[in-house]
Amino acid sequence: MLEYPYGDVTDVSDVIRALYDEDAAVVGEALEELFCQVLGRRLLYPVSVAAVPYLAHAIVHATHWRDEMLRFLASTADRAEEGAVRVGAELPGLLHLLRDEEPEVRHRAVEVARWASGDALPLALEVLTECHQDDPSARVRAAALTALSLLDADPVGRLRAALDDPEPAVRATAALGLLAKAELPYPERLVHVLATAGADPAFACGSGSGSGSGSGSGSGRVWDVLGRDAGATRAVAAAWTAARDRDGHGSWLAERLAHTWRDREAEAVALLVAALPHQREPHGRSYVLEALARWVADCPDPAPVGTAVLPFVADPEPQVSRAAQLVLGRAGDRRLLAAVPTPHPGALDALAARTADLDLRRRALTPRRCTGGCGEVHIEAARVLDALTPQDAAPLLPELLALLRARPDEKLARMLGGTGLEDPELLGVLGELAAGEDRGLAPVAAVAAARLGADPGPTLRLLADRLAGDGWCLEDAALLGPLGLPLVPLVEGRLADAYEWHRAHAAEALWRITGDTGRTVPVLAELLVPLPVGAFAVAMLRRIGEPLTPGAREVVAQWAVSERRVLRDESDGRLREDARLLLDRWAGNGDGPPHPWGRCGGPSVHYVTGGQPRLL
């Protein structure tokens, strides 16, 4: 019996039987069930492999949606070797579909034929060659060329010959196949062919980065190839965007350009702005606008971007108008205030984070429920908190207090603890939260109160109790500085914790409490991995200022000069800056090591929304 991989243990046989139904709607519902519940998103379950022979039989005998059944087989084969072997075993009974009357069935059959092996391989190569040469569909011919290039021992000759094919989709597929085998930098001619011919509707370029083994006309392979070369990515994105950004392929590449490489934000934003007029559907417009909102803050001159999105701020589709207004907010463009009578709150909050407008900041800090009803400060208000200096916080104390009372939040309490505002009401609220039942918030509030002058005794007792059980309050223990001296034995015990963030925060706490570098620097050096915890380690090593070992220095140097992002979000910029400053310090371009002790330990490195490092 075939059973679902999770949820209710239910026989899948009824769903398989529904594939033979004469009603296309019934078959469609069964396929949706199979794709969602049996195949899943990226995992390959045993039931997915076990379902292959049943799907293969249904493809031959069913009436409706045979192309989607073939897609199920191709997806199963593409996810794991076990799936590929099972699909390959059924292939001899499916190769006749390469001559089917329906072009989409032939196209999907090509994707399945890519997995031919053993005795089925010679026949598959023969039929695929016929498809490539004679099929009336350019899309099928292009897909067959890709499959042949993956099955042939030496496909270069066939691919080079296809560069002169009359069909653009075939030429683009040939260029993509040759680029996949080329060394960097890519040959300009091949990039040009892919850029110009790849805009053809018959070139199924796809927009997801896959394993590179899919056999569609570049489906899952375009990014595997272009993702190695920023210049090629930009050239292809520009050409595809200029060709009306068919199916959003050009704008998708433009966003990937900024997401993958450093110092390409301005180029990506320019391409996204150029793609905006070509978007005919709300989904396409919102996608481009959301991408612009992600990168506009890194653009040297965001004013033209604001001008380009102004026509969309009052779009009747809410997802479009919200995204357009968010672009203006994150660009710091005050035209938002006059563009619509009531701007979206998130856009106003983003504008408040980018400007020093006190009224906007007050509005952003007004308590309200965040999306989904979570217990944290809503995301754009969190950006305002990131932008506030202690001097900025003083006139906003009533709003910050109101927000702390209405929406108690660790980020907010930690930020208030670093303002130096010895306000009795603030200390009272923090004391109440420290005595509360929220296990995460209580130690944060207690440390914040101690930093602002409250008796540290209760805080030390609370943290000692927590540290005896786990390491979740280590980052706040670090903020106590020398006041945390009684906690040192517990902190030292966490230097070898199994969780990397606990080790990182234990090292920070030990240094800030005692000034010990002998034990902290080796721990941080071992955490130099291309993850947020590695960026935290670099920031701390910069603060500590001790010389690096050759191995650690090599890693930091690579991160400082890498053309590709080490982290795939806005925190990568701070990682690069910290890496450069750390290297400069020991190249004679910086000050000597700082002393860790300021009032209650001085500033501390912490990660905030989006994994962004911040000195508090």
Coordinates of C-alpha atoms in Angstrom, one line a residue:
M1 CA 0.0 0.0 0.0
L2 CA 1.3 3.5 -0.9
E3 CA 1.1 5.8 2.1
Y4 CA 1.6 9.5 2.4
P5 CA 5.0 10.6 3.8
Y6 CA 3.5 12.6 6.6
G7 CA 0.1 13.5 8.1
D8 CA -2.6 10.9 8.1
V9 CA -1.6 7.4 7.0
T10 CA -3.8 7.2 4.0
D11 CA -3.8 4.9 1.0
V12 CA -2.6 6.8 -2.1
S13 CA -4.2 4.2 -4.4
D14 CA -7.4 6.2 -4.8
V15 CA -5.4 9.2 -6.0
I16 CA -3.5 7.0 -8.5
R17 CA -6.8 5.5 -9.8
A18 CA -8.2 9.0 -10.3
L19 CA -5.5 9.7 -12.9
Y20 CA -7.5 7.4 -15.3
D21 CA -10.7 9.4 -14.9
E22 CA -12.5 10.8 -17.9
D23 CA -13.1 14.1 -16.1
A24 CA -10.0 16.3 -16.6
A25 CA -10.9 18.2 -13.4
V26 CA -10.7 15.0 -11.4
V27 CA -7.4 14.1 -12.9
G28 CA -6.1 17.7 -12.1
E29 CA -7.1 17.4 -8.5
A30 CA -5.4 14.0 -8.2
L31 CA -2.2 15.4 -9.7
E32 CA -2.3 18.4 -7.3
E33 CA -2.5 16.0 -4.4
L34 CA 0.4 14.0 -5.7
F35 CA 2.6 17.0 -6.3
C36 CA 1.8 18.6 -2.9
Q37 CA 1.5 15.5 -0.7
V38 CA 3.6 12.8 -2.3
L39 CA 6.4 14.6 -4.1
G40 CA 6.7 17.5 -1.6
R41 CA 8.8 20.6 -2.4
R42 CA 12.4 19.5 -2.4
L43 CA 12.6 16.2 -0.6
L44 CA 12.2 12.8 -2.1
Y45 CA 10.1 10.4 -0.1
P46 CA 10.1 6.7 -0.5
V47 CA 6.5 6.9 -1.6
S48 CA 7.5 9.3 -4.4
V49 CA 9.8 6.6 -5.8
A50 CA 7.2 3.8 -5.3
A51 CA 4.6 5.8 -7.2
V52 CA 6.8 6.0 -10.4
P53 CA 5.6 2.7 -12.0
Y54 CA 2.0 3.6 -11.3
L55 CA 2.4 7.1 -12.9
A56 CA 4.2 5.5 -15.9
H57 CA 1.3 3.2 -16.5
A58 CA -1.2 6.0 -16.1
I59 CA 0.7 8.2 -18.6
V60 CA 0.4 5.5 -21.3
H61 CA -3.3 4.8 -20.7
A62 CA -4.8 8.0 -19.3
T63 CA -6.5 10.7 -21.3
H64 CA -5.9 13.9 -19.5
W65 CA -2.8 15.8 -18.1
R66 CA -0.2 13.3 -19.4
D67 CA 2.3 16.1 -19.6
E68 CA 1.9 16.8 -15.9
M69 CA 2.3 13.1 -15.1
L70 CA 5.6 13.2 -17.0
R71 CA 6.6 16.2 -15.1
F72 CA 6.1 14.3 -11.9
L73 CA 8.5 11.6 -13.1
A74 CA 11.1 14.2 -14.2
S75 CA 10.9 15.9 -10.8
T76 CA 11.3 12.6 -9.0
A77 CA 14.3 11.7 -11.1
D78 CA 15.9 15.1 -10.6
R79 CA 15.9 15.0 -6.8
A80 CA 17.9 11.9 -6.0
E81 CA 19.7 9.0 -7.6
E82 CA 17.1 6.6 -6.3
G83 CA 14.4 8.5 -8.2
A84 CA 16.5 8.7 -11.3
V85 CA 17.1 4.9 -11.3
R86 CA 13.4 4.1 -10.8
V87 CA 12.4 6.5 -13.6
G88 CA 15.1 5.1 -15.9
A89 CA 13.7 1.6 -15.3
E90 CA 10.3 2.7 -16.7
L91 CA 11.7 4.7 -19.6
P92 CA 11.6 2.0 -22.3
G93 CA 7.8 2.0 -22.1
L94 CA 7.6 5.8 -22.4
L95 CA 10.0 6.6 -25.3
H96 CA 7.2 6.4 -27.8
L97 CA 5.8 9.5 -26.3
L98 CA 8.6 11.5 -27.9
R99 CA 6.5 11.1 -31.1
D100 CA 3.2 12.0 -29.4
E101 CA 0.8 14.3 -31.2
E102 CA 0.8 16.8 -28.3
P103 CA 3.9 19.1 -28.2
E104 CA 3.7 19.5 -24.4
V105 CA 3.7 15.7 -24.0
R106 CA 6.7 15.4 -26.2
H107 CA 8.5 18.2 -24.3
R108 CA 7.9 16.6 -21.0
A109 CA 8.8 13.2 -22.4
V110 CA 12.2 14.7 -23.4
E111 CA 12.7 15.7 -19.8
V112 CA 12.1 12.1 -18.7
A113 CA 14.3 10.7 -21.5
R114 CA 17.2 12.6 -20.1
W115 CA 17.4 9.9 -17.4
A116 CA 18.0 7.0 -19.9
S117 CA 20.7 4.5 -19.0
G118 CA 21.8 1.0 -19.7
D119 CA 19.9 -0.8 -22.4
A120 CA 17.5 2.1 -22.9
L121 CA 20.3 4.6 -23.7
P122 CA 20.9 3.8 -27.4
L123 CA 17.2 4.0 -28.3
A124 CA 16.8 7.1 -26.2
L125 CA 19.7 8.8 -28.0
E126 CA 18.2 7.8 -31.4
V127 CA 14.8 9.1 -30.7
L128 CA 16.1 12.3 -29.0
T129 CA 18.3 12.9 -32.1
E130 CA 15.2 12.7 -34.3
C131 CA 13.3 15.1 -32.0
H132 CA 16.2 17.6 -32.1
Q133 CA 16.4 17.4 -35.9
D134 CA 12.8 17.1 -37.0
D135 CA 10.3 18.0 -34.3
P136 CA 8.0 20.9 -35.5
S137 CA 8.2 22.5 -32.1
A138 CA 11.2 24.7 -31.4
R139 CA 10.8 24.2 -27.7
V140 CA 10.9 20.4 -28.1
R141 CA 13.9 20.6 -30.4
A142 CA 15.7 22.8 -27.8
A143 CA 14.8 20.5 -24.9
A144 CA 16.1 17.5 -26.9
L145 CA 19.4 19.2 -27.5
T146 CA 19.8 19.8 -23.8
A147 CA 19.0 16.1 -23.1
L148 CA 21.4 15.0 -25.7
S149 CA 24.2 17.2 -24.3
L150 CA 23.7 15.6 -20.9
L151 CA 23.7 12.0 -22.3
D152 CA 26.3 12.3 -25.0
A153 CA 29.9 11.4 -24.0
D154 CA 31.2 14.3 -26.2
P155 CA 28.3 16.8 -27.0
V156 CA 30.5 19.8 -27.9
G157 CA 30.3 19.2 -31.7
R158 CA 26.5 19.0 -31.7
L159 CA 26.2 22.1 -29.5
R160 CA 28.6 24.1 -31.7
A161 CA 26.6 23.1 -34.8
A162 CA 23.4 24.2 -33.1
L163 CA 24.7 27.8 -32.6
D164 CA 23.8 28.4 -36.3
D165 CA 20.3 26.8 -36.0
P166 CA 17.5 28.9 -37.5
E167 CA 15.5 28.6 -34.3
P168 CA 16.5 31.1 -31.5
A169 CA 15.5 28.7 -28.8
V170 CA 17.9 26.1 -30.2
R171 CA 20.7 28.6 -30.5
A172 CA 20.2 29.8 -26.9
T173 CA 20.2 26.2 -25.6
A174 CA 23.4 25.5 -27.5
A175 CA 25.1 28.6 -26.1
L176 CA 23.9 27.6 -22.6
G177 CA 25.3 24.1 -23.0
L178 CA 28.7 25.4 -24.2
L179 CA 28.9 28.0 -21.5
A180 CA 28.3 25.3 -18.9
K181 CA 31.6 23.7 -20.2
A182 CA 33.5 26.9 -20.6
E183 CA 36.2 28.5 -18.4
L184 CA 35.8 31.9 -16.9
P185 CA 35.6 34.5 -18.2
Y186 CA 32.9 33.3 -20.6
P187 CA 33.4 33.8 -24.3
E188 CA 31.6 36.9 -25.4
R189 CA 30.1 35.3 -28.5
L190 CA 28.3 32.6 -26.4
V191 CA 27.0 35.2 -23.9
H192 CA 25.8 37.3 -26.8
V193 CA 23.9 34.3 -28.3
L194 CA 22.3 33.4 -25.0
A195 CA 21.4 37.1 -24.4
T196 CA 19.8 37.7 -27.8
A197 CA 18.3 34.3 -28.6
G198 CA 17.3 33.4 -25.1
A199 CA 14.5 36.0 -25.1
D200 CA 12.6 33.9 -27.5
P201 CA 9.4 32.5 -26.0
A202 CA 10.3 28.9 -27.0
F203 CA 13.4 29.0 -24.8
A204 CA 12.1 27.6 -21.5
C205 CA 14.8 29.2 -19.4
G206 CA 13.0 28.8 -16.0
S207 CA 13.8 31.0 -13.1
G208 CA 14.9 28.7 -10.3
S209 CA 18.4 27.6 -9.4
G210 CA 18.3 23.8 -9.4
S211 CA 20.9 21.0 -9.5
G212 CA 21.7 21.7 -13.1
S213 CA 20.5 18.2 -14.2
G214 CA 17.0 19.2 -15.3
S215 CA 16.6 18.7 -19.1
G216 CA 14.3 21.5 -20.1
S217 CA 15.7 24.2 -22.4
G218 CA 17.8 25.6 -19.6
S219 CA 15.2 24.9 -16.8
G220 CA 17.2 24.9 -13.6
R221 CA 20.4 25.4 -15.6
V222 CA 20.5 29.1 -16.5
W223 CA 21.4 30.2 -13.1
D224 CA 23.9 27.3 -12.6
V225 CA 25.7 28.7 -15.6
L226 CA 25.3 32.5 -15.2
G227 CA 25.7 32.3 -11.5
R228 CA 29.5 32.0 -12.1
D229 CA 29.9 35.3 -14.0
A230 CA 28.5 38.6 -12.9
G231 CA 29.2 40.3 -16.3
A232 CA 27.4 37.5 -18.2
T233 CA 24.5 37.7 -15.7
R234 CA 24.2 41.5 -16.3
A235 CA 24.4 41.2 -20.1
V236 CA 21.8 38.5 -20.3
A237 CA 19.5 40.3 -17.8
A238 CA 19.8 43.5 -19.7
A239 CA 18.9 41.8 -23.1
W240 CA 16.0 39.8 -21.7
T241 CA 14.6 42.9 -19.9
A242 CA 14.8 45.0 -23.0
A243 CA 12.9 42.2 -24.8
R244 CA 9.8 43.0 -22.7
D245 CA 11.0 40.9 -19.7
R246 CA 9.2 37.8 -20.9
D247 CA 7.8 35.9 -17.9
G248 CA 10.0 38.0 -15.6
H249 CA 13.2 36.2 -16.6
G250 CA 15.2 39.4 -17.0
S251 CA 14.1 41.0 -13.8
W252 CA 14.7 37.7 -11.9
L253 CA 18.3 37.7 -13.2
A254 CA 18.7 41.3 -12.2
E255 CA 17.6 40.6 -8.6
R256 CA 20.0 37.6 -8.5
L257 CA 22.8 39.9 -9.7
A258 CA 22.4 42.0 -6.5
H259 CA 21.7 39.0 -4.3
T260 CA 24.9 37.2 -5.4
W261 CA 27.6 39.8 -6.1
R262 CA 28.8 42.7 -4.1
D263 CA 28.7 46.3 -5.5
R264 CA 26.2 45.4 -8.2
E265 CA 23.2 46.9 -6.5
A266 CA 23.1 50.0 -8.7
E267 CA 23.2 47.9 -11.9
A268 CA 20.5 45.6 -10.6
V269 CA 18.3 48.5 -9.6
A270 CA 18.7 50.1 -13.0
L271 CA 17.7 46.8 -14.7
L272 CA 14.7 46.4 -12.4
V273 CA 13.5 50.0 -13.1
A274 CA 13.8 49.2 -16.8
A275 CA 11.7 46.0 -16.3
L276 CA 8.9 47.8 -14.5
P277 CA 7.0 49.1 -17.5
H278 CA 6.9 45.6 -19.1
Q279 CA 5.0 44.1 -16.2
R280 CA 1.4 43.5 -17.3
E281 CA 0.2 41.5 -14.3
P282 CA 0.0 42.5 -10.7
H283 CA 2.2 39.6 -9.7
G284 CA 5.0 40.8 -12.0
R285 CA 4.7 44.4 -10.9
S286 CA 4.8 43.4 -7.2
Y287 CA 7.8 41.1 -7.7
V288 CA 9.8 43.9 -9.4
L289 CA 8.8 46.5 -6.8
E290 CA 9.6 44.2 -3.9
A291 CA 13.0 43.6 -5.4
L292 CA 13.5 47.3 -5.7
A293 CA 12.5 47.7 -2.1
R294 CA 15.3 45.2 -1.1
W295 CA 18.1 47.1 -2.9
V296 CA 17.1 50.7 -3.3
A297 CA 18.8 51.7 0.0
D298 CA 22.1 50.6 -1.5
C299 CA 21.7 52.7 -4.6
P300 CA 23.9 55.8 -4.7
D301 CA 21.1 57.9 -6.2
P302 CA 17.6 56.6 -5.3
A303 CA 15.7 59.6 -6.6
P304 CA 15.2 58.3 -10.1
V305 CA 14.0 55.0 -8.6
G306 CA 11.4 56.9 -6.6
T307 CA 10.2 58.7 -9.8
A308 CA 9.8 55.4 -11.6
V309 CA 7.7 53.8 -8.9
L310 CA 5.5 56.9 -8.2
P311 CA 2.8 55.8 -10.7
F312 CA 2.3 52.6 -8.8
V313 CA 1.8 53.9 -5.3
A314 CA -1.9 54.2 -5.7
D315 CA -2.3 51.0 -7.8
P316 CA -5.7 49.3 -7.2
E317 CA -3.9 46.0 -6.4
P318 CA -2.9 46.2 -2.7
Q319 CA 0.3 44.2 -3.1
V320 CA 1.5 46.5 -5.8
S321 CA 0.7 49.8 -4.0
R322 CA 2.3 48.5 -0.8
A323 CA 5.5 47.5 -2.5
A324 CA 5.7 50.8 -4.4
Q325 CA 5.2 52.8 -1.3
L326 CA 7.8 50.7 0.5
V327 CA 10.3 51.5 -2.2
L328 CA 9.8 55.2 -1.5
G329 CA 10.1 54.7 2.2
R330 CA 13.3 52.7 2.0
A331 CA 14.7 55.2 -0.4
G332 CA 14.1 58.0 2.1
D333 CA 11.9 59.7 -0.5
R334 CA 9.5 62.1 1.2
R335 CA 7.4 62.3 -1.9
L336 CA 5.6 59.3 -0.3
L337 CA 3.9 61.7 2.1
A338 CA 2.2 63.6 -0.8
A339 CA 1.7 60.7 -3.2
V340 CA -1.2 59.1 -1.4
P341 CA -3.6 60.4 1.3
T342 CA -2.8 57.6 3.7
P343 CA 0.5 55.8 3.0
H344 CA 0.9 52.2 4.1
P345 CA 2.2 52.2 7.7
G346 CA 5.2 50.0 6.8
A347 CA 6.3 52.5 4.2
L348 CA 6.0 55.4 6.6
D349 CA 8.0 53.4 9.2
A350 CA 10.7 52.7 6.5
L351 CA 10.8 56.4 5.7
A352 CA 11.2 57.1 9.5
A353 CA 14.2 54.8 9.6
R354 CA 15.8 56.6 6.7
T355 CA 15.2 60.2 7.9
A356 CA 15.5 62.1 11.1
D357 CA 11.8 63.2 11.1
L358 CA 10.8 63.0 14.8
D359 CA 7.1 62.9 14.0
L360 CA 7.6 60.0 11.6
R361 CA 9.6 58.2 14.2
R362 CA 7.0 58.7 16.8
R363 CA 4.4 57.2 14.4
A364 CA 6.6 54.2 13.6
L365 CA 7.0 53.5 17.3
T366 CA 3.2 53.5 17.9
P367 CA 2.2 50.1 19.3
R368 CA 0.3 48.0 16.8
R369 CA 0.1 44.3 15.9
C370 CA 2.6 43.1 13.4
T371 CA 1.7 40.9 10.5
G372 CA 0.6 37.5 11.7
G373 CA 0.0 38.7 15.2
C374 CA 3.5 37.8 16.5
G375 CA 4.8 39.2 19.7
E376 CA 7.7 41.1 18.3
V377 CA 8.1 44.7 17.2
H378 CA 6.9 45.0 13.6
I379 CA 9.7 44.8 11.1
E380 CA 9.9 48.5 10.0
A381 CA 9.7 49.7 13.5
A382 CA 12.6 47.4 14.2
R383 CA 14.5 49.3 11.5
V384 CA 13.8 52.5 13.3
L385 CA 15.2 51.1 16.5
D386 CA 18.4 50.2 14.5
A387 CA 18.7 53.8 13.4
L388 CA 18.4 55.4 16.8
T389 CA 21.4 56.7 18.7
P390 CA 21.2 57.3 22.5
Q391 CA 20.8 61.0 21.6
D392 CA 17.9 60.2 19.2
A393 CA 16.2 58.0 21.8
A394 CA 15.9 60.7 24.5
P395 CA 13.1 62.7 22.9
L396 CA 11.3 59.5 22.0
L397 CA 11.4 58.0 25.5
P398 CA 7.6 58.4 26.0
E399 CA 6.9 56.5 22.7
L400 CA 9.5 53.9 23.5
L401 CA 8.1 53.3 26.9
A402 CA 4.6 53.0 25.5
L403 CA 5.8 50.5 23.0
L404 CA 7.7 48.5 25.6
R405 CA 4.6 48.3 27.8
A406 CA 2.3 47.4 24.9
R407 CA 4.6 45.1 23.0
P408 CA 7.4 43.9 25.3
D409 CA 10.2 42.9 23.1
E410 CA 13.8 41.7 23.6
K411 CA 15.2 43.9 20.9
L412 CA 13.5 47.0 22.3
A413 CA 14.5 46.3 25.9
R414 CA 18.1 45.6 24.8
M415 CA 18.3 48.9 22.9
L416 CA 16.9 50.9 25.8
G417 CA 19.5 49.4 28.1
G418 CA 22.2 51.0 25.9
T419 CA 20.7 54.5 25.9
G420 CA 22.0 55.6 29.3
L421 CA 18.6 57.0 30.1
E422 CA 18.3 56.6 33.9
D423 CA 14.6 57.3 33.9
P424 CA 12.6 56.0 36.9
E425 CA 9.6 54.9 34.8
L426 CA 11.8 53.1 32.4
L427 CA 13.6 51.3 35.2
G428 CA 10.3 50.3 36.7
V429 CA 9.0 48.8 33.4
L430 CA 12.2 46.9 32.9
G431 CA 12.0 45.6 36.5
E432 CA 8.5 44.4 36.0
L433 CA 9.5 42.6 32.8
A434 CA 12.6 41.1 34.6
A435 CA 10.3 39.6 37.2
G436 CA 7.8 38.3 34.6
E437 CA 7.2 34.8 33.3
D438 CA 8.7 35.4 29.8
R439 CA 11.9 33.3 30.0
G440 CA 13.4 35.0 27.0
L441 CA 12.5 38.6 27.9
A442 CA 13.2 38.5 31.6
P443 CA 17.0 38.3 31.5
V444 CA 17.2 40.9 28.7
A445 CA 15.1 43.3 30.8
A446 CA 17.1 42.6 33.9
V447 CA 20.4 43.3 32.2
A448 CA 19.0 46.4 30.6
A449 CA 18.0 47.7 34.0
A450 CA 21.4 46.9 35.5
R451 CA 23.1 48.8 32.7
L452 CA 20.9 51.8 33.5
G453 CA 21.9 51.8 37.2
A454 CA 19.6 49.3 38.9
D455 CA 20.9 47.0 41.6
P456 CA 22.8 44.2 39.6
G457 CA 22.3 41.6 42.4
P458 CA 18.9 40.3 41.1
T459 CA 20.2 40.3 37.6
L460 CA 23.2 38.2 38.5
R461 CA 21.1 35.7 40.3
L462 CA 18.7 35.4 37.4
L463 CA 21.4 35.0 34.9
A464 CA 23.3 32.5 37.1
D465 CA 20.1 30.4 37.3
R466 CA 19.6 30.5 33.5
L467 CA 23.3 29.8 32.6
A468 CA 23.3 26.8 34.8
G469 CA 20.7 25.3 32.5
D470 CA 21.4 26.7 29.0
G471 CA 23.3 29.5 27.2
W472 CA 20.5 31.6 25.8
C473 CA 21.2 34.6 27.9
L474 CA 24.9 34.8 27.2
E475 CA 24.7 37.7 24.8
D476 CA 23.0 39.8 27.5
A477 CA 25.5 38.6 30.2
A478 CA 28.2 40.1 27.9
L479 CA 26.5 43.5 28.2
L480 CA 27.2 43.5 32.0
G481 CA 30.9 43.9 31.5
P482 CA 32.9 43.7 34.8
L483 CA 29.6 43.6 36.7
G484 CA 29.2 40.0 35.4
L485 CA 32.4 38.8 37.2
P486 CA 30.5 36.3 39.4
L487 CA 29.1 34.7 36.2
V488 CA 32.6 33.9 34.8
P489 CA 32.7 30.1 35.8
L490 CA 29.3 29.6 34.1
V491 CA 30.4 31.6 31.0
E492 CA 33.6 29.6 30.7
G493 CA 31.6 26.4 30.7
R494 CA 29.8 27.5 27.6
L495 CA 33.0 28.1 25.5
A496 CA 32.7 24.5 24.4
D497 CA 28.9 24.4 24.0
A498 CA 27.6 22.3 21.1
Y499 CA 25.7 25.3 19.7
E500 CA 27.9 27.7 17.8
W501 CA 26.0 30.9 18.8
H502 CA 26.4 29.9 22.5
R503 CA 30.2 29.6 22.0
A504 CA 30.3 32.9 20.2
H505 CA 28.4 34.7 22.9
A506 CA 30.4 33.0 25.6
A507 CA 33.6 34.2 24.1
E508 CA 32.1 37.8 23.8
A509 CA 31.0 37.6 27.5
L510 CA 34.3 36.4 28.8
W511 CA 36.2 39.1 27.0
R512 CA 33.8 41.9 28.1
I513 CA 33.8 40.7 31.7
T514 CA 37.4 39.9 32.2
G515 CA 39.4 41.2 29.2
D516 CA 40.7 37.7 28.6
T517 CA 41.8 37.3 24.9
G518 CA 43.8 34.0 25.3
R519 CA 40.6 31.9 25.5
T520 CA 38.2 34.0 23.6
V521 CA 40.1 34.6 20.3
P522 CA 40.6 30.9 19.5
V523 CA 36.9 30.2 20.0
L524 CA 36.0 33.1 17.7
A525 CA 38.6 32.1 15.1
E526 CA 37.1 28.6 14.9
L527 CA 33.7 30.2 14.1
L528 CA 34.9 31.9 10.9
V529 CA 32.5 30.2 8.7
P530 CA 30.3 31.8 5.9
L531 CA 27.3 32.1 8.1
P532 CA 25.9 34.9 10.3
V533 CA 27.8 33.5 13.3
G534 CA 31.0 33.9 11.2
A535 CA 30.2 37.6 10.6
F536 CA 29.6 38.0 14.3
A537 CA 33.0 36.4 15.0
V538 CA 34.7 38.9 12.6
A539 CA 33.0 41.8 14.3
M540 CA 34.1 40.7 17.7
L541 CA 37.6 40.0 16.6
R542 CA 37.8 43.5 15.2
R543 CA 36.7 44.9 18.6
I544 CA 39.2 42.7 20.5
G545 CA 42.0 43.7 18.2
E546 CA 44.4 40.7 18.8
P547 CA 46.5 39.4 15.9
L548 CA 45.0 36.5 13.9
T549 CA 46.5 33.2 13.1
P550 CA 47.6 32.8 9.4
G551 CA 44.6 30.5 8.8
A552 CA 42.1 32.9 10.3
R553 CA 43.7 35.8 8.5
E554 CA 43.4 34.1 5.2
V555 CA 39.6 33.5 5.7
V556 CA 39.1 37.1 6.8
A557 CA 41.1 38.4 3.8
Q558 CA 39.0 36.3 1.4
W559 CA 35.8 37.8 2.9
A560 CA 37.2 41.3 2.7
V561 CA 38.0 41.1 -1.1
S562 CA 35.5 38.6 -2.4
E563 CA 33.4 39.8 -5.4
R564 CA 30.6 37.4 -4.3
R565 CA 28.6 38.0 -1.2
V566 CA 29.6 35.8 1.7
L567 CA 26.1 36.4 3.3
R568 CA 23.1 36.7 1.1
D569 CA 21.5 39.7 2.9
E570 CA 22.3 43.3 3.9
S571 CA 24.6 42.0 6.7
D572 CA 27.2 41.2 4.1
G573 CA 28.2 44.8 3.7
R574 CA 29.0 45.0 7.4
L575 CA 30.9 41.7 7.3
R576 CA 33.1 43.1 4.5
E577 CA 33.7 46.4 6.4
D578 CA 34.6 44.5 9.6
A579 CA 36.9 42.2 7.7
R580 CA 38.7 45.2 6.1
L581 CA 39.0 47.1 9.4
L582 CA 40.4 44.0 11.1
L583 CA 43.0 43.5 8.5
D584 CA 43.9 47.2 8.4
R585 CA 44.5 47.3 12.1
W586 CA 47.4 44.9 11.8
A587 CA 48.7 46.4 8.6
G588 CA 49.5 49.6 10.5
N589 CA 46.4 51.5 9.4
G590 CA 44.4 51.4 12.6
D591 CA 44.6 51.9 16.3
G592 CA 45.8 49.3 18.7
P593 CA 43.6 46.8 20.6
P594 CA 40.8 48.5 22.6
H595 CA 40.1 47.9 26.3
P596 CA 36.9 46.0 26.7
W597 CA 35.8 47.8 29.8
G598 CA 33.6 50.8 29.6
R599 CA 30.6 51.5 31.7
C600 CA 29.0 48.0 32.2
G601 CA 31.3 46.6 29.5
G602 CA 30.8 49.3 26.8
P603 CA 29.4 48.5 23.4
S604 CA 28.6 45.0 22.3
V605 CA 28.1 43.3 19.0
H606 CA 24.7 41.9 18.4
Y607 CA 22.7 40.6 15.5
V608 CA 19.4 42.4 14.8
T609 CA 16.6 42.0 12.2
G610 CA 17.8 40.1 9.1
G611 CA 21.1 38.9 10.7
Q612 CA 22.5 42.4 10.7
P613 CA 25.5 43.0 13.1
R614 CA 25.2 46.1 15.3
L615 CA 27.4 47.6 18.0
L616 CA 25.2 48.4 21.0

